[in-house]
JSON list of C-alpha atoms in Angstrom, two decimals:
[
{"chain": "A", "resi": 536, "resn": "THR", "atom": "CA", "xyz": [-23.15, -44.35, 9.31]},
{"chain": "A", "resi": 537, "resn": "ALA", "atom": "CA", "xyz": [-22.95, -41.40, 11.71]},
{"chain": "A", "resi": 538, "resn": "PRO", "atom": "CA", "xyz": [-26.05, -39.34, 12.39]},
{"chain": "A", "resi": 539, "resn": "PRO", "atom": "CA", "xyz": [-26.14, -35.95, 10.64]},
{"chain": "A", "resi": 540, "resn": "ALA", "atom": "CA", "xyz": [-24.52, -33.11, 12.55]},
{"chain": "A", "resi": 541, "resn": "PRO", "atom": "CA", "xyz": [-26.78, -30.42, 14.01]},
{"chain": "A", "resi": 542, "resn": "ALA", "atom": "CA", "xyz": [-27.31, -27.43, 11.68]},
{"chain": "A", "resi": 543, "resn": "ALA", "atom": "CA", "xyz": [-25.47, -25.04, 14.00]},
{"chain": "A", "resi": 544, "resn": "ALA", "atom": "CA", "xyz": [-22.32, -27.18, 13.88]},
{"chain": "A", "resi": 545, "resn": "THR", "atom": "CA", "xyz": [-22.22, -27.20, 10.08]},
{"chain": "A", "resi": 546, "resn": "ALA", "atom": "CA", "xyz": [-22.47, -23.41, 9.68]},
{"chain": "A", "resi": 547, "resn": "ALA", "atom": "CA", "xyz": [-19.23, -21.85, 8.49]},
{"chain": "A", "resi": 548, "resn": "ALA", "atom": "CA", "xyz": [-17.30, -19.79, 10.99]},
{"chain": "A", "resi": 549, "resn": "PRO", "atom": "CA", "xyz": [-17.39, -16.06, 10.25]},
{"chain": "A", "resi": 550, "resn": "LYS", "atom": "CA", "xyz": [-14.57, -14.99, 7.96]},
{"chain": "A", "resi": 551, "resn": "PRO", "atom": "CA", "xyz": [-12.06, -12.64, 9.61]},
{"chain": "A", "resi": 552, "resn": "PRO", "atom": "CA", "xyz": [-11.73, -9.20, 8.02]},
{"chain": "A", "resi": 553, "resn": "PRO", "atom": "CA", "xyz": [-9.01, -9.05, 5.33]},
{"chain": "A", "resi": 554, "resn": "SER", "atom": "CA", "xyz": [-6.86, -6.71, 7.44]},
{"chain": "A", "resi": 555, "resn": "ALA", "atom": "CA", "xyz": [-6.65, -9.41, 10.12]},
{"chain": "A", "resi": 556, "resn": "ALA", "atom": "CA", "xyz": [-5.28, -11.95, 7.65]},
{"chain": "A", "resi": 557, "resn": "ALA", "atom": "CA", "xyz": [-1.67, -12.96, 6.99]},
{"chain": "A", "resi": 558, "resn": "PRO", "atom": "CA", "xyz": [0.14, -12.49, 10.31]},
{"chain": "A", "resi": 559, "resn": "THR", "atom": "CA", "xyz": [3.89, -12.94, 10.30]},
{"chain": "A", "resi": 560, "resn": "SER", "atom": "CA", "xyz": [5.40, -16.36, 10.84]},
{"chain": "A", "resi": 561, "resn": "GLN", "atom": "CA", "xyz": [5.73, -15.52, 14.56]},
{"chain": "A", "resi": 562, "resn": "GLY", "atom": "CA", "xyz": [1.95, -15.03, 14.65]},
{"chain": "A", "resi": 563, "resn": "LYS", "atom": "CA", "xyz": [1.84, -11.30, 15.40]},
{"chain": "A", "resi": 564, "resn": "ALA", "atom": "CA", "xyz": [1.89, -8.24, 13.17]},
{"chain": "A", "resi": 565, "resn": "GLU", "atom": "CA", "xyz": [5.00, -6.11, 12.95]},
{"chain": "A", "resi": 566, "resn": "GLU", "atom": "CA", "xyz": [5.97, -2.94, 11.12]},
{"chain": "A", "resi": 567, "resn": "VAL", "atom": "CA", "xyz": [7.53, -3.60, 7.69]},
{"chain": "A", "resi": 568, "resn": "GLU", "atom": "CA", "xyz": [8.88, -1.42, 4.88]},
{"chain": "A", "resi": 569, "resn": "VAL", "atom": "CA", "xyz": [7.19, -1.58, 1.49]},
{"chain": "A", "resi": 570, "resn": "VAL", "atom": "CA", "xyz": [8.71, -0.06, -1.66]},
{"chain": "A", "resi": 571, "resn": "VAL", "atom": "CA", "xyz": [6.28, 1.35, -4.24]},
{"chain": "A", "resi": 572, "resn": "LYS", "atom": "CA", "xyz": [7.71, 2.19, -7.68]},
{"chain": "A", "resi": 573, "resn": "HIS", "atom": "CA", "xyz": [5.94, 4.02, -10.48]},
{"chain": "A", "resi": 574, "resn": "ALA", "atom": "CA", "xyz": [5.08, 1.55, -13.25]},
{"chain": "A", "resi": 575, "resn": "LEU", "atom": "CA", "xyz": [5.95, 3.92, -16.12]},
{"chain": "A", "resi": 576, "resn": "ALA", "atom": "CA", "xyz": [9.60, 4.61, -17.00]},
{"chain": "A", "resi": 577, "resn": "ASP", "atom": "CA", "xyz": [8.90, 8.26, -17.91]},
{"chain": "A", "resi": 578, "resn": "MET", "atom": "CA", "xyz": [7.39, 8.79, -14.42]},
{"chain": "A", "resi": 579, "resn": "ALA", "atom": "CA", "xyz": [10.29, 7.02, -12.67]},
{"chain": "A", "resi": 580, "resn": "SER", "atom": "CA", "xyz": [9.89, 7.64, -8.94]},
{"chain": "A", "resi": 581, "resn": "GLN", "atom": "CA", "xyz": [9.46, 5.55, -5.84]},
{"chain": "A", "resi": 582, "resn": "VAL", "atom": "CA", "xyz": [8.60, 5.83, -2.19]},
{"chain": "A", "resi": 583, "resn": "THR", "atom": "CA", "xyz": [9.17, 3.55, 0.79]},
{"chain": "A", "resi": 584, "resn": "VAL", "atom": "CA", "xyz": [6.41, 3.38, 3.40]},
{"chain": "A", "resi": 585, "resn": "LYS", "atom": "CA", "xyz": [6.07, 1.62, 6.73]},
{"chain": "A", "resi": 586, "resn": "VAL", "atom": "CA", "xyz": [2.93, -0.44, 7.29]},
{"chain": "A", "resi": 587, "resn": "MET", "atom": "CA", "xyz": [1.90, -3.32, 9.52]},
{"chain": "A", "resi": 588, "resn": "SER", "atom": "CA", "xyz": [2.61, -6.80, 8.16]},
{"chain": "A", "resi": 589, "resn": "ASN", "atom": "CA", "xyz": [-1.09, -7.73, 8.44]},
{"chain": "A", "resi": 590, "resn": "CYS", "atom": "CA", "xyz": [-2.37, -4.76, 6.43]},
{"chain": "A", "resi": 591, "resn": "THR", "atom": "CA", "xyz": [-4.18, -4.75, 3.08]},
{"chain": "A", "resi": 592, "resn": "VAL", "atom": "CA", "xyz": [-3.31, -3.28, -0.32]},
{"chain": "A", "resi": 593, "resn": "MET", "atom": "CA", "xyz": [-5.64, -0.37, 0.56]},
{"chain": "A", "resi": 594, "resn": "ASP", "atom": "CA", "xyz": [-3.58, 0.34, 3.68]},
{"chain": "A", "resi": 595, "resn": "VAL", "atom": "CA", "xyz": [-0.43, 0.52, 1.51]},
{"chain": "A", "resi": 596, "resn": "ARG", "atom": "CA", "xyz": [-2.20, 2.92, -0.90]},
{"chain": "A", "resi": 597, "resn": "ARG", "atom": "CA", "xyz": [-3.18, 5.19, 2.00]},
{"chain": "A", "resi": 598, "resn": "ALA", "atom": "CA", "xyz": [0.37, 5.10, 3.40]},
{"chain": "A", "resi": 599, "resn": "VAL", "atom": "CA", "xyz": [1.71, 6.14, -0.03]},
{"chain": "A", "resi": 600, "resn": "MET", "atom": "CA", "xyz": [-0.86, 8.94, -0.19]},
{"chain": "A", "resi": 601, "resn": "ASP", "atom": "CA", "xyz": [0.36, 10.23, 3.18]},
{"chain": "A", "resi": 602, "resn": "ALA", "atom": "CA", "xyz": [4.01, 9.97, 2.12]},
{"chain": "A", "resi": 603, "resn": "VAL", "atom": "CA", "xyz": [3.56, 11.99, -1.08]},
{"chain": "A", "resi": 604, "resn": "GLY", "atom": "CA", "xyz": [1.00, 14.44, 0.27]},
{"chain": "A", "resi": 605, "resn": "GLU", "atom": "CA", "xyz": [-1.84, 13.24, -1.97]},
{"chain": "A", "resi": 606, "resn": "THR", "atom": "CA", "xyz": [-5.47, 13.62, -0.92]},
{"chain": "A", "resi": 607, "resn": "LYS", "atom": "CA", "xyz": [-7.17, 11.86, -3.87]},
{"chain": "A", "resi": 608, "resn": "LEU", "atom": "CA", "xyz": [-7.23, 8.07, -3.65]},
{"chain": "A", "resi": 609, "resn": "SER", "atom": "CA", "xyz": [-7.64, 7.90, -7.44]},
{"chain": "A", "resi": 610, "resn": "GLU", "atom": "CA", "xyz": [-4.12, 9.34, -7.89]},
{"chain": "A", "resi": 611, "resn": "ILE", "atom": "CA", "xyz": [-2.43, 6.31, -6.24]},
{"chain": "A", "resi": 612, "resn": "ARG", "atom": "CA", "xyz": [-3.31, 2.95, -7.79]},
{"chain": "A", "resi": 613, "resn": "LEU", "atom": "CA", "xyz": [-1.32, -0.18, -7.06]},
{"chain": "A", "resi": 614, "resn": "VAL", "atom": "CA", "xyz": [-1.10, -2.36, -10.16]},
{"chain": "A", "resi": 615, "resn": "ARG", "atom": "CA", "xyz": [0.48, -5.45, -11.68]},
{"chain": "A", "resi": 616, "resn": "LYS", "atom": "CA", "xyz": [1.77, -5.95, -15.21]},
{"chain": "A", "resi": 617, "resn": "ALA", "atom": "CA", "xyz": [-0.78, -7.78, -17.37]},
{"chain": "A", "resi": 618, "resn": "GLY", "atom": "CA", "xyz": [0.67, -8.32, -20.83]},
{"chain": "A", "resi": 619, "resn": "ASN", "atom": "CA", "xyz": [1.23, -4.89, -22.40]},
{"chain": "A", "resi": 620, "resn": "SER", "atom": "CA", "xyz": [-0.94, -3.08, -19.86]},
{"chain": "A", "resi": 621, "resn": "PHE", "atom": "CA", "xyz": [-1.52, -2.90, -16.11]},
{"chain": "A", "resi": 622, "resn": "GLN", "atom": "CA", "xyz": [-4.29, -4.25, -13.91]},
{"chain": "A", "resi": 623, "resn": "SER", "atom": "CA", "xyz": [-5.32, -2.73, -10.57]},
{"chain": "A", "resi": 624, "resn": "LEU", "atom": "CA", "xyz": [-4.76, -4.88, -7.50]},
{"chain": "A", "resi": 625, "resn": "ASP", "atom": "CA", "xyz": [-7.64, -5.89, -5.23]},
{"chain": "A", "resi": 626, "resn": "CYS", "atom": "CA", "xyz": [-7.60, -3.36, -2.37]},
{"chain": "A", "resi": 627, "resn": "GLU", "atom": "CA", "xyz": [-8.92, -5.93, 0.12]},
{"chain": "A", "resi": 628, "resn": "LYS", "atom": "CA", "xyz": [-6.07, -8.36, -0.55]},
{"chain": "A", "resi": 629, "resn": "ALA", "atom": "CA", "xyz": [-3.70, -8.91, 2.38]},
{"chain": "A", "resi": 630, "resn": "LEU", "atom": "CA", "xyz": [-0.11, -7.67, 2.07]},
{"chain": "A", "resi": 631, "resn": "GLY", "atom": "CA", "xyz": [1.25, -11.12, 2.97]},
{"chain": "A", "resi": 632, "resn": "GLN", "atom": "CA", "xyz": [4.99, -11.45, 2.23]},
{"chain": "A", "resi": 633, "resn": "ARG", "atom": "CA", "xyz": [4.96, -8.89, -0.59]},
{"chain": "A", "resi": 634, "resn": "ARG", "atom": "CA", "xyz": [7.24, -5.88, -0.05]},
{"chain": "A", "resi": 635, "resn": "GLU", "atom": "CA", "xyz": [7.30, -4.26, -3.53]},
{"chain": "A", "resi": 636, "resn": "PHE", "atom": "CA", "xyz": [4.48, -2.83, -5.62]},
{"chain": "A", "resi": 637, "resn": "LEU", "atom": "CA", "xyz": [4.04, -0.95, -8.88]},
{"chain": "A", "resi": 638, "resn": "SER", "atom": "CA", "xyz": [1.94, 2.20, -8.96]},
{"chain": "A", "resi": 639, "resn": "MET", "atom": "CA", "xyz": [0.05, 4.20, -11.59]},
{"chain": "A", "resi": 640, "resn": "GLY", "atom": "CA", "xyz": [-1.12, 7.78, -11.25]},
{"chain": "A", "resi": 641, "resn": "ARG", "atom": "CA", "xyz": [0.88, 10.69, -9.94]},
{"chain": "A", "resi": 642, "resn": "SER", "atom": "CA", "xyz": [4.63, 10.84, -9.34]},
{"chain": "A", "resi": 643, "resn": "LEU", "atom": "CA", "xyz": [5.77, 9.21, -6.11]},
{"chain": "A", "resi": 644, "resn": "ASN", "atom": "CA", "xyz": [8.19, 11.94, -5.09]},
{"chain": "A", "resi": 645, "resn": "ALA", "atom": "CA", "xyz": [7.75, 12.52, -1.36]},
{"chain": "A", "resi": 646, "resn": "GLN", "atom": "CA", "xyz": [6.41, 15.92, -0.38]},
{"chain": "A", "resi": 647, "resn": "ASN", "atom": "CA", "xyz": [7.38, 18.14, 2.53]},
{"chain": "A", "resi": 648, "resn": "VAL", "atom": "CA", "xyz": [4.72, 16.81, 4.89]},
{"chain": "A", "resi": 649, "resn": "GLY", "atom": "CA", "xyz": [4.96, 16.86, 8.67]},
{"chain": "A", "resi": 650, "resn": "LEU", "atom": "CA", "xyz": [4.07, 13.96, 10.96]},
{"chain": "A", "resi": 651, "resn": "ASP", "atom": "CA", "xyz": [0.61, 15.44, 11.47]},
{"chain": "A", "resi": 652, "resn": "GLY", "atom": "CA", "xyz": [0.04, 15.60, 7.69]},
{"chain": "A", "resi": 653, "resn": "ALA", "atom": "CA", "xyz": [0.40, 19.40, 7.55]},
{"chain": "A", "resi": 654, "resn": "GLN", "atom": "CA", "xyz": [2.18, 20.83, 4.50]},
{"chain": "A", "resi": 655, "resn": "LEU", "atom": "CA", "xyz": [5.61, 22.19, 5.43]},
{"chain": "A", "resi": 656, "resn": "ALA", "atom": "CA", "xyz": [7.30, 25.07, 3.66]},
{"chain": "A", "resi": 657, "resn": "PRO", "atom": "CA", "xyz": [10.19, 23.93, 1.47]},
{"chain": "A", "resi": 658, "resn": "ALA", "atom": "CA", "xyz": [13.64, 24.54, 2.91]},
{"chain": "A", "resi": 659, "resn": "GLN", "atom": "CA", "xyz": [15.08, 27.85, 1.75]},
{"chain": "A", "resi": 660, "resn": "ALA", "atom": "CA", "xyz": [18.65, 27.91, 0.49]},
{"chain": "A", "resi": 661, "resn": "THR", "atom": "CA", "xyz": [20.67, 30.77, 1.92]},
{"chain": "A", "resi": 662, "resn": "PRO", "atom": "CA", "xyz": [22.96, 32.44, -0.60]},
{"chain": "A", "resi": 663, "resn": "ALA", "atom": "CA", "xyz": [26.67, 32.20, 0.17]},
{"chain": "A", "resi": 664, "resn": "PRO", "atom": "CA", "xyz": [28.25, 35.54, 1.31]}
]
């Protein structure tokens, strides 16, 4: 039989952070579009956000918050159907190949938000002469 390995060699390698997991098949992260739809029919709305392919569920939530002008994380929850109800997704889970999510909380109608996150005034309609 082989002699036992030194203790240092048997220690597990440190686990990479979840956001570094699941690179694309080419091995590097790229920008992808993710569609998030409201889970309830009476709140029917959706938003498409761009995130990196190696991001986490939390990164998708934050991108949705930015897209709809929401400041409270509790208003955007990504969920999955579980029988007759919904279950929140693990925020640390990697996006992987998933490109569609269900959401609970506020409506997902995009707001008039500038690139810097500042609220823009709604466009004013000019009356016809």
